[in-house]
Coordinates of C-alpha atoms in Angstrom, one line a residue:
Chain A
M1 CA -83.5 66.4 3.1
S2 CA -85.1 68.0 0.1
G3 CA -86.3 66.6 -3.2
W4 CA -83.0 67.2 -4.8
T5 CA -81.4 64.5 -2.6
F6 CA -83.3 62.0 -4.8
L7 CA -83.7 64.0 -8.0
G8 CA -80.1 65.2 -8.2
P9 CA -78.5 61.8 -8.7
A10 CA -81.1 60.9 -11.3
V11 CA -80.3 64.1 -13.2
L12 CA -76.6 63.3 -12.9
L13 CA -77.2 59.8 -14.3
L14 CA -79.0 61.2 -17.3
V15 CA -76.2 63.7 -17.8
V16 CA -73.6 61.0 -17.6
L17 CA -75.5 58.7 -20.0
G18 CA -75.8 61.6 -22.4
F19 CA -72.1 62.2 -22.1
V20 CA -71.3 58.6 -22.7
T21 CA -73.6 58.5 -25.8
F22 CA -72.0 61.5 -27.4
S23 CA -68.5 61.0 -26.3
I24 CA -68.5 57.6 -28.1
L25 CA -69.7 59.4 -31.3
F26 CA -67.2 62.2 -30.7
E27 CA -64.4 59.7 -30.2
R28 CA -65.2 57.9 -33.5
K29 CA -65.5 61.2 -35.4
V30 CA -62.3 62.6 -34.0
I31 CA -60.3 59.4 -34.7
G32 CA -61.8 59.3 -38.1
W33 CA -60.8 62.8 -38.7
M34 CA -57.2 62.1 -37.5
Q35 CA -57.0 59.1 -39.7
A36 CA -58.4 60.9 -42.7
R37 CA -61.7 59.0 -42.7
I38 CA -65.2 60.3 -42.3
G39 CA -66.4 58.2 -39.4
P40 CA -70.0 57.4 -38.7
N41 CA -72.3 59.4 -41.0
R42 CA -75.3 57.3 -41.8
V43 CA -77.6 57.4 -38.8
G44 CA -79.1 60.8 -38.4
P45 CA -77.6 64.1 -39.5
W46 CA -73.8 64.0 -39.2
G47 CA -74.1 60.5 -37.7
L48 CA -75.5 62.0 -34.5
L49 CA -77.8 59.0 -33.8
Q50 CA -75.1 56.3 -34.4
T51 CA -74.5 55.6 -30.7
V52 CA -78.2 55.7 -30.0
A53 CA -78.7 53.0 -32.6
D54 CA -75.8 51.0 -31.2
I55 CA -77.2 51.1 -27.7
F56 CA -80.6 50.1 -29.0
K57 CA -79.0 47.1 -30.8
L58 CA -77.2 46.1 -27.5
L59 CA -80.5 46.3 -25.6
V60 CA -82.5 44.1 -27.9
K61 CA -79.7 41.5 -28.4
E62 CA -80.0 38.1 -26.8
D63 CA -78.4 37.9 -23.4
T64 CA -76.2 34.8 -23.6
V65 CA -74.7 33.0 -20.7
P66 CA -72.1 30.3 -21.5
A67 CA -73.1 26.8 -20.4
K68 CA -70.0 26.2 -18.3
A69 CA -70.0 29.7 -16.8
D70 CA -70.6 30.4 -13.1
R71 CA -74.1 31.8 -13.7
P72 CA -74.7 34.0 -10.6
L73 CA -71.3 35.6 -10.7
F74 CA -71.4 36.0 -14.5
K75 CA -74.6 38.0 -14.1
A76 CA -73.5 40.0 -11.1
A77 CA -70.1 41.0 -12.4
P78 CA -71.2 43.9 -14.6
V79 CA -73.2 45.3 -11.7
I80 CA -70.2 45.1 -9.4
A81 CA -68.1 46.8 -12.0
F82 CA -70.6 49.6 -12.8
V83 CA -71.9 50.7 -9.4
P84 CA -68.6 52.1 -8.1
S85 CA -68.0 54.1 -11.3
F86 CA -71.2 56.0 -10.7
V87 CA -70.9 56.2 -6.9
I88 CA -67.5 58.1 -7.2
L89 CA -69.2 60.9 -9.0
A90 CA -70.8 62.0 -5.7
V91 CA -67.7 63.7 -4.5
I92 CA -66.7 65.6 -7.7
P93 CA -67.4 69.3 -7.3
F94 CA -68.7 70.5 -10.7
S95 CA -69.1 74.0 -9.7
E96 CA -69.3 76.1 -6.5
G97 CA -71.9 74.3 -4.4
L98 CA -72.7 71.8 -7.1
V99 CA -71.4 68.7 -5.3
F100 CA -73.5 65.8 -4.0
A101 CA -71.3 64.7 -1.0
D102 CA -68.8 67.3 0.2
I103 CA -66.9 64.8 2.5
G104 CA -63.6 65.6 4.1
V105 CA -61.6 62.8 2.4
G106 CA -63.2 63.1 -1.0
L107 CA -60.0 62.4 -2.9
L108 CA -59.3 59.2 -1.0
Y109 CA -62.9 58.2 -1.4
Y110 CA -62.6 58.4 -5.1
I111 CA -59.5 56.3 -5.2
A112 CA -60.8 53.7 -2.7
V113 CA -64.3 53.2 -4.2
S114 CA -62.9 53.0 -7.8
S115 CA -60.8 50.1 -6.8
I116 CA -63.9 48.0 -6.2
T117 CA -64.5 47.9 -10.0
T118 CA -61.4 45.7 -10.2
I119 CA -63.3 43.0 -8.3
G120 CA -66.1 43.1 -10.8
I121 CA -63.7 42.8 -13.8
L122 CA -61.9 39.9 -12.2
A123 CA -65.1 38.2 -11.2
G124 CA -66.5 38.6 -14.8
G125 CA -63.3 37.2 -16.4
W126 CA -63.2 34.3 -14.0
A127 CA -66.9 33.5 -14.2
S128 CA -66.8 33.4 -18.0
N129 CA -64.8 30.2 -17.8
N130 CA -62.8 31.2 -20.8
K131 CA -59.0 31.4 -21.0
Y132 CA -59.0 34.7 -22.9
A133 CA -61.4 36.2 -20.5
L134 CA -59.4 35.1 -17.5
L135 CA -56.1 36.3 -19.0
G136 CA -57.7 39.6 -19.9
A137 CA -59.1 40.0 -16.4
M138 CA -55.7 39.1 -14.8
R139 CA -53.9 41.6 -17.0
S140 CA -56.5 44.2 -16.3
V141 CA -56.2 43.7 -12.5
A142 CA -52.4 43.6 -12.6
Q143 CA -52.3 46.8 -14.6
M144 CA -54.9 48.6 -12.4
I145 CA -53.1 47.7 -9.2
S146 CA -49.6 48.7 -10.4
Y147 CA -50.8 52.0 -11.8
E148 CA -52.9 52.9 -8.8
I149 CA -49.8 53.3 -6.7
P150 CA -48.2 56.1 -8.9
L151 CA -51.6 57.6 -9.3
V152 CA -52.0 58.0 -5.5
M153 CA -48.4 59.1 -5.1
S154 CA -48.7 61.8 -7.7
V155 CA -51.8 63.2 -6.1
A156 CA -49.9 63.5 -2.7
G157 CA -48.1 66.6 -4.1
V158 CA -51.5 68.3 -4.7
V159 CA -52.7 67.3 -1.3
M160 CA -49.6 68.8 0.3
A161 CA -49.9 72.0 -1.7
A162 CA -53.7 72.4 -0.9
G163 CA -53.4 71.1 2.6
S164 CA -56.7 69.2 2.3
L165 CA -58.1 66.0 0.9
N166 CA -61.4 67.7 0.3
L167 CA -61.9 68.3 -3.5
T168 CA -63.7 71.6 -3.0
A169 CA -60.9 72.9 -0.8
I170 CA -58.4 71.7 -3.5
V171 CA -60.2 73.7 -6.1
E172 CA -60.4 76.8 -3.8
A173 CA -56.6 76.5 -3.2
Q174 CA -56.1 77.0 -7.0
E175 CA -57.7 80.4 -7.2
K176 CA -54.4 82.1 -8.0
V177 CA -52.4 79.5 -9.8
W178 CA -53.5 76.1 -11.0
F179 CA -51.7 73.1 -9.7
I180 CA -50.6 72.1 -13.2
V181 CA -47.9 74.8 -12.9
P182 CA -46.2 73.9 -9.6
Q183 CA -47.1 70.2 -9.9
I184 CA -46.1 69.6 -13.5
I185 CA -44.3 66.4 -12.7
G186 CA -47.2 65.2 -10.6
F187 CA -49.6 66.1 -13.5
A188 CA -47.5 64.1 -16.0
V189 CA -47.4 61.0 -13.7
F190 CA -51.1 61.4 -12.9
F191 CA -52.2 61.7 -16.5
T192 CA -50.1 58.7 -17.6
A193 CA -51.3 56.6 -14.7
S194 CA -54.9 57.6 -15.3
L195 CA -54.7 56.5 -18.9
A196 CA -53.6 53.1 -17.6
E197 CA -56.3 53.1 -15.0
L198 CA -58.9 53.8 -17.7
N199 CA -57.5 50.9 -19.9
R200 CA -57.1 53.2 -22.8
T201 CA -54.6 53.2 -25.6
P202 CA -51.6 52.9 -25.3
F203 CA -52.4 50.9 -22.2
D204 CA -55.4 48.9 -23.5
L205 CA -53.7 45.5 -22.9
P206 CA -56.7 44.0 -21.1
E207 CA -58.7 44.4 -24.3
A208 CA -55.9 43.8 -26.8
E209 CA -58.2 42.6 -29.6
S210 CA -55.4 41.2 -31.7
E211 CA -54.1 38.8 -29.1
L212 CA -56.8 38.3 -26.5
V213 CA -59.9 38.6 -28.7
A214 CA -61.5 41.2 -26.4
G215 CA -60.2 40.5 -22.9
Y216 CA -62.4 40.0 -19.9
H217 CA -65.7 40.7 -21.6
V218 CA -65.3 38.3 -24.5
E219 CA -68.2 36.1 -23.4
Y220 CA -70.5 38.9 -22.6
S221 CA -73.2 40.1 -25.0
G222 CA -76.1 42.4 -25.1
F223 CA -76.9 44.5 -22.1
R224 CA -74.2 43.0 -19.8
F225 CA -71.6 43.9 -22.3
A226 CA -73.1 47.3 -22.6
F227 CA -72.7 47.7 -18.8
F228 CA -68.9 47.0 -19.0
M229 CA -68.6 49.5 -21.8
L230 CA -70.7 52.0 -19.8
T231 CA -68.4 51.5 -16.8
E232 CA -65.4 52.3 -18.9
Y233 CA -66.9 55.5 -20.3
V234 CA -68.3 56.6 -16.9
Y235 CA -64.7 56.3 -15.6
V236 CA -63.5 58.5 -18.5
F237 CA -66.1 61.0 -17.3
A238 CA -65.0 60.7 -13.7
M239 CA -61.3 60.7 -14.4
A240 CA -61.5 63.8 -16.7
A241 CA -63.5 65.6 -14.0
L242 CA -61.0 64.6 -11.3
T243 CA -58.1 65.8 -13.5
T244 CA -59.9 69.1 -14.0
V245 CA -60.5 69.4 -10.3
L246 CA -56.9 68.5 -9.2
F247 CA -54.7 70.1 -11.7
L248 CA -56.7 72.5 -13.9
G249 CA -58.3 74.5 -11.2
G250 CA -61.9 73.1 -11.4
W251 CA -64.3 75.9 -12.1
N252 CA -61.8 78.7 -11.6
P253 CA -61.6 81.0 -14.6
L254 CA -58.5 81.7 -16.6
F255 CA -57.1 85.3 -17.0
G256 CA -60.0 86.6 -14.8
L257 CA -62.6 85.9 -17.5
D258 CA -65.3 85.5 -14.9
F259 CA -68.2 86.5 -17.1
I260 CA -68.2 82.9 -18.4
P261 CA -70.1 80.9 -15.7
P262 CA -68.1 78.6 -13.6
I263 CA -69.9 75.4 -14.8
L264 CA -68.9 76.3 -18.3
W265 CA -65.3 76.7 -17.4
F266 CA -65.4 73.3 -15.8
A267 CA -67.0 71.9 -18.9
L268 CA -64.4 73.5 -21.1
K269 CA -61.4 72.0 -19.2
F270 CA -63.2 68.7 -18.9
G271 CA -63.7 68.7 -22.7
L272 CA -60.1 69.4 -23.2
I273 CA -59.1 66.4 -21.1
V274 CA -61.5 64.1 -22.9
F275 CA -60.2 65.4 -26.3
S276 CA -56.6 64.7 -25.3
L277 CA -57.6 61.1 -24.2
I278 CA -59.0 60.5 -27.7
W279 CA -56.1 62.3 -29.3
I280 CA -53.6 60.0 -27.6
R281 CA -55.7 57.0 -28.6
A282 CA -55.5 58.0 -32.2
T283 CA -51.8 58.7 -32.1
L284 CA -49.9 56.1 -29.9
P285 CA -49.5 52.3 -30.5
R286 CA -50.2 49.8 -27.8
I287 CA -47.2 49.0 -25.6
R288 CA -46.1 45.5 -24.5
M289 CA -46.9 43.9 -21.2
D290 CA -43.3 44.0 -19.8
Q291 CA -42.9 47.6 -21.0
L292 CA -46.1 48.5 -19.2
M293 CA -44.9 47.1 -15.9
Q294 CA -41.5 48.7 -16.3
L295 CA -43.0 52.1 -17.0
G296 CA -45.2 51.8 -14.0
W297 CA -42.7 50.6 -11.4
K298 CA -39.4 52.0 -12.7
V299 CA -40.4 55.4 -14.2
L300 CA -43.7 56.6 -12.8
L301 CA -43.3 55.5 -9.2
P302 CA -39.8 57.0 -8.7
L303 CA -41.0 60.2 -10.5
A304 CA -44.0 60.4 -8.2
L305 CA -41.8 59.9 -5.1
F306 CA -39.4 62.6 -6.4
N307 CA -42.4 64.9 -6.9
I308 CA -43.4 64.4 -3.2
F309 CA -39.9 65.4 -2.0
L310 CA -39.9 68.4 -4.3
S311 CA -43.3 69.5 -3.2
A312 CA -42.2 69.2 0.5
I313 CA -39.1 71.2 -0.2
L314 CA -40.9 73.9 -2.2
K315 CA -43.6 74.1 0.5
E316 CA -40.9 74.9 3.1
V317 CA -38.7 77.2 1.0
L318 CA -41.3 79.1 -1.0
S319 CA -44.1 79.0 1.4
G320 CA -45.5 82.2 0.0
L321 CA -46.0 80.8 -3.5
Y322 CA -48.0 77.8 -2.3
Chain B
M1 CA -89.0 52.0 21.9
I2 CA -86.1 52.7 19.5
Q3 CA -86.1 56.0 17.8
V4 CA -86.4 55.5 14.0
S5 CA -84.2 58.0 12.4
G6 CA -82.1 58.0 9.2
E7 CA -79.1 56.9 11.1
F8 CA -81.0 54.0 12.6
I9 CA -82.2 52.8 9.2
A10 CA -78.7 53.2 7.7
F11 CA -77.2 51.2 10.6
F12 CA -79.9 48.5 10.1
V13 CA -79.1 48.2 6.4
V14 CA -75.4 48.2 6.9
S15 CA -75.6 45.6 9.7
C16 CA -77.6 43.4 7.3
F17 CA -74.8 43.8 4.8
V18 CA -72.1 42.8 7.3
I19 CA -74.0 39.9 8.8
G20 CA -75.4 38.7 5.5
G21 CA -72.0 38.8 3.9
A22 CA -70.5 36.8 6.8
V23 CA -73.3 34.2 6.7
F24 CA -73.0 33.8 2.9
M25 CA -69.2 33.5 3.3
I26 CA -69.7 30.5 5.6
H27 CA -72.6 29.0 3.6
L28 CA -71.3 29.2 0.0
V29 CA -69.3 26.2 -1.4
R30 CA -67.1 27.8 -4.1
V31 CA -64.1 29.5 -2.7
V32 CA -64.3 32.5 -5.1
H33 CA -67.9 33.2 -4.0
M34 CA -66.7 33.1 -0.4
V35 CA -64.1 35.8 -1.0
L36 CA -66.7 38.0 -2.8
A37 CA -69.1 37.5 0.2
L38 CA -66.3 38.5 2.5
A39 CA -65.5 41.6 0.4
F40 CA -69.2 42.5 0.7
S41 CA -69.1 42.1 4.5
L42 CA -65.9 44.2 4.7
L43 CA -67.6 46.9 2.7
G44 CA -70.5 46.9 5.2
I45 CA -68.0 47.5 8.0
A46 CA -66.8 50.6 6.1
G47 CA -70.4 51.7 6.2
I48 CA -70.5 51.3 10.0
Y49 CA -67.3 53.5 10.3
V50 CA -69.1 56.2 8.3
L51 CA -72.0 56.1 10.7
L52 CA -69.5 56.5 13.5
N53 CA -68.1 59.7 11.8
A54 CA -64.8 58.0 11.1
E55 CA -64.7 58.8 7.4
F56 CA -61.0 58.4 7.0
L57 CA -61.1 55.0 8.6
A58 CA -64.0 54.0 6.4
V59 CA -62.2 55.0 3.2
V60 CA -59.0 53.2 4.2
Q61 CA -61.1 50.1 5.1
V62 CA -62.5 50.1 1.5
L63 CA -59.1 50.8 0.0
I64 CA -57.2 48.1 2.0
Y65 CA -59.8 45.4 2.8
T66 CA -62.5 45.5 0.1
G67 CA -60.0 46.5 -2.6
A68 CA -56.5 45.1 -2.0
V69 CA -57.0 42.2 0.3
S70 CA -60.0 40.7 -1.6
I71 CA -58.1 41.0 -4.9
L72 CA -55.1 39.4 -3.3
M73 CA -57.2 36.5 -2.1
L74 CA -58.9 36.1 -5.5
F75 CA -55.6 36.1 -7.3
G76 CA -54.2 33.5 -4.9
I77 CA -57.2 31.2 -5.5
M78 CA -57.3 31.7 -9.2
L79 CA -53.6 31.2 -9.8
T80 CA -53.4 28.1 -7.6
R81 CA -56.7 26.4 -8.2
H82 CA -55.9 23.2 -6.2
R83 CA -59.4 22.6 -4.9
D84 CA -62.2 24.6 -6.3
R85 CA -65.0 23.4 -4.0
E86 CA -65.1 22.5 -0.4
E87 CA -66.0 18.9 0.3
E88 CA -69.5 18.3 1.5
G89 CA -70.9 15.9 4.1
T90 CA -70.2 16.8 7.7
R91 CA -71.4 14.4 10.4
L92 CA -74.5 15.3 12.4
W93 CA -72.8 15.1 15.9
H94 CA -70.1 17.3 14.6
S95 CA -72.6 20.1 13.8
V96 CA -74.3 19.6 17.1
I97 CA -71.1 20.0 19.1
S98 CA -70.1 23.0 17.0
F99 CA -73.4 24.6 17.7
V100 CA -73.1 24.0 21.4
G101 CA -69.6 25.4 21.4
V102 CA -70.5 28.5 19.4
G103 CA -73.6 29.1 21.6
A104 CA -71.5 28.9 24.8
L105 CA -69.0 31.4 23.4
F106 CA -71.8 33.7 22.4
G107 CA -73.3 33.5 25.9
I108 CA -70.0 34.2 27.5
L109 CA -69.3 37.2 25.3
I110 CA -72.8 38.7 25.8
H111 CA -72.5 38.1 29.6
T112 CA -69.1 39.9 29.7
I113 CA -70.2 42.8 27.6
Y114 CA -73.3 43.4 29.7
H115 CA -71.4 43.2 33.0
T116 CA -68.5 45.4 32.0
P117 CA -68.9 49.0 33.2
F118 CA -67.7 51.4 30.5
A119 CA -65.4 53.8 32.3
G120 CA -64.2 57.1 31.1
R121 CA -66.0 59.8 29.1
T122 CA -67.4 59.5 25.6
A123 CA -65.5 61.5 23.0
E124 CA -67.3 64.0 20.9
V125 CA -66.8 62.1 17.6
E126 CA -68.5 64.8 15.5
H127 CA -65.5 67.1 15.7
Y128 CA -62.8 64.7 14.8
S129 CA -61.4 65.5 11.4
T130 CA -58.8 63.8 9.2
A131 CA -56.4 66.8 9.7
R132 CA -56.5 66.2 13.5
L133 CA -56.0 62.5 13.0
G134 CA -52.9 63.3 10.8
E135 CA -51.5 65.7 13.4
T136 CA -52.0 63.2 16.2
V137 CA -50.3 60.4 14.3
F138 CA -47.4 62.4 12.9
K139 CA -46.7 64.5 16.0
K140 CA -47.8 62.8 19.2
Y141 CA -47.4 59.2 18.0
V142 CA -44.6 59.6 15.5
I143 CA -42.2 57.1 17.0
P144 CA -44.7 54.2 17.2
F145 CA -45.8 55.1 13.7
E146 CA -42.2 54.9 12.4
A147 CA -41.6 51.7 14.3
V148 CA -44.6 50.1 12.7
S149 CA -43.6 51.2 9.2
V150 CA -40.1 49.8 9.7
L151 CA -41.6 46.5 11.0
L152 CA -43.8 46.3 7.8
L153 CA -40.8 47.0 5.6
V154 CA -38.8 44.2 7.3
A155 CA -41.8 41.9 6.7
L156 CA -41.9 42.9 3.1
V157 CA -38.2 42.4 2.5
G158 CA -38.4 39.1 4.4
A159 CA -41.2 37.9 2.2
V160 CA -39.3 38.7 -1.0
I161 CA -36.2 36.9 0.3
L162 CA -38.2 33.8 1.3
A163 CA -39.9 33.7 -2.1
G164 CA -36.6 34.2 -3.9
K165 CA -35.0 31.3 -1.9
E166 CA -37.8 29.0 -2.9
R167 CA -37.4 29.8 -6.6
N168 CA -33.6 29.2 -6.5
T169 CA -33.8 25.7 -5.0

């Protein structure tokens, strides 16, 4: 047990916080650009310190607890929601050897631990004692549960192709061809389901500001609210990293351009995914609740099952390619 | 003297989680709090599985019990909301008799455990991997596995039919 055991996670936390700070700015800038606006440009050069100012505002804001709220649960909910989002980062291999916990069932660990956040969201919505918060929380949980199933099913194809649940082994299996090529259906299902898991447009029904005010965190203010937002963006980080690892070949270089260091390759692919998330947010409108459920159960789930059958057949017939 | 190692400390902390969650589950008055305490306890059990090198089991424990079952219970409580709090006020003799009963059960269990010889050899748990688990389940025990899955499917369809019948009447 060296010093890195304790120092590593702290460094990762700082990296993640930095990512969250600048990805929010980047998101606002990109959306502004796509909608022919300028976006934040007042605080610091090019608006660089906008998010820093926003976070500072949240930190010094009064921490309000509604009088009729369930106090202990109201206070604990942001913590229950946030902790799993950071804990799952332990299994993500950022580069060869740069992984905190190289456990055999890394992929399942990610999926299992991330489901704990749902409890935090539900607890927060319920403890607020507010109908909008409860409705938002219920929607959020219903959505997360229904999309977790296609998400897991779509990943099964990758697991079959790689023959392992270990994320490092999955990346190593993609040395020749990335799984996005043979697993294109799986990728489409995974990407759609991950958008829903992240509660992002077009699946941001839990927050639907025009009908639900703001969903489960409507009663939260100041630092507790910041924690819910932080959870969301840390999940963006984690999900983009997981997509990179599963389908885009992790740190493997493209066209044999291996003079670029592996960690940079990872960052490039990761950035591409984050950009597409923002791009989709700026482009697509929000879908209705019933459409959301139909898409999940009637389109994505059968597609994911079909993908499993296809992968099994391909693995038997073209065993050389896989 | 017990050897204080990392594993021992981890076991101690995880056991505190499990037992603490269980005690809170019994002690708390609001039903939602109880479910959360239970979820905490179940998470601790996953930690014990990790210490026993059963990482697949641990992850499935988190996925099924901490995630799915707790959420299901929370949903059930929130959507029905018939009685939010448990009624207070149990009689003194009731608690005394319960305590005696529980104590007797504890005594019997401890007595049995200490007097049962553990036969057979101990498996080398360090070398068990998820791949081997999968091979065993899908090759050696494939028929029981399929039977269980069919049983669960029947239960699922039965639940849907029963729920549908209730709605129609």
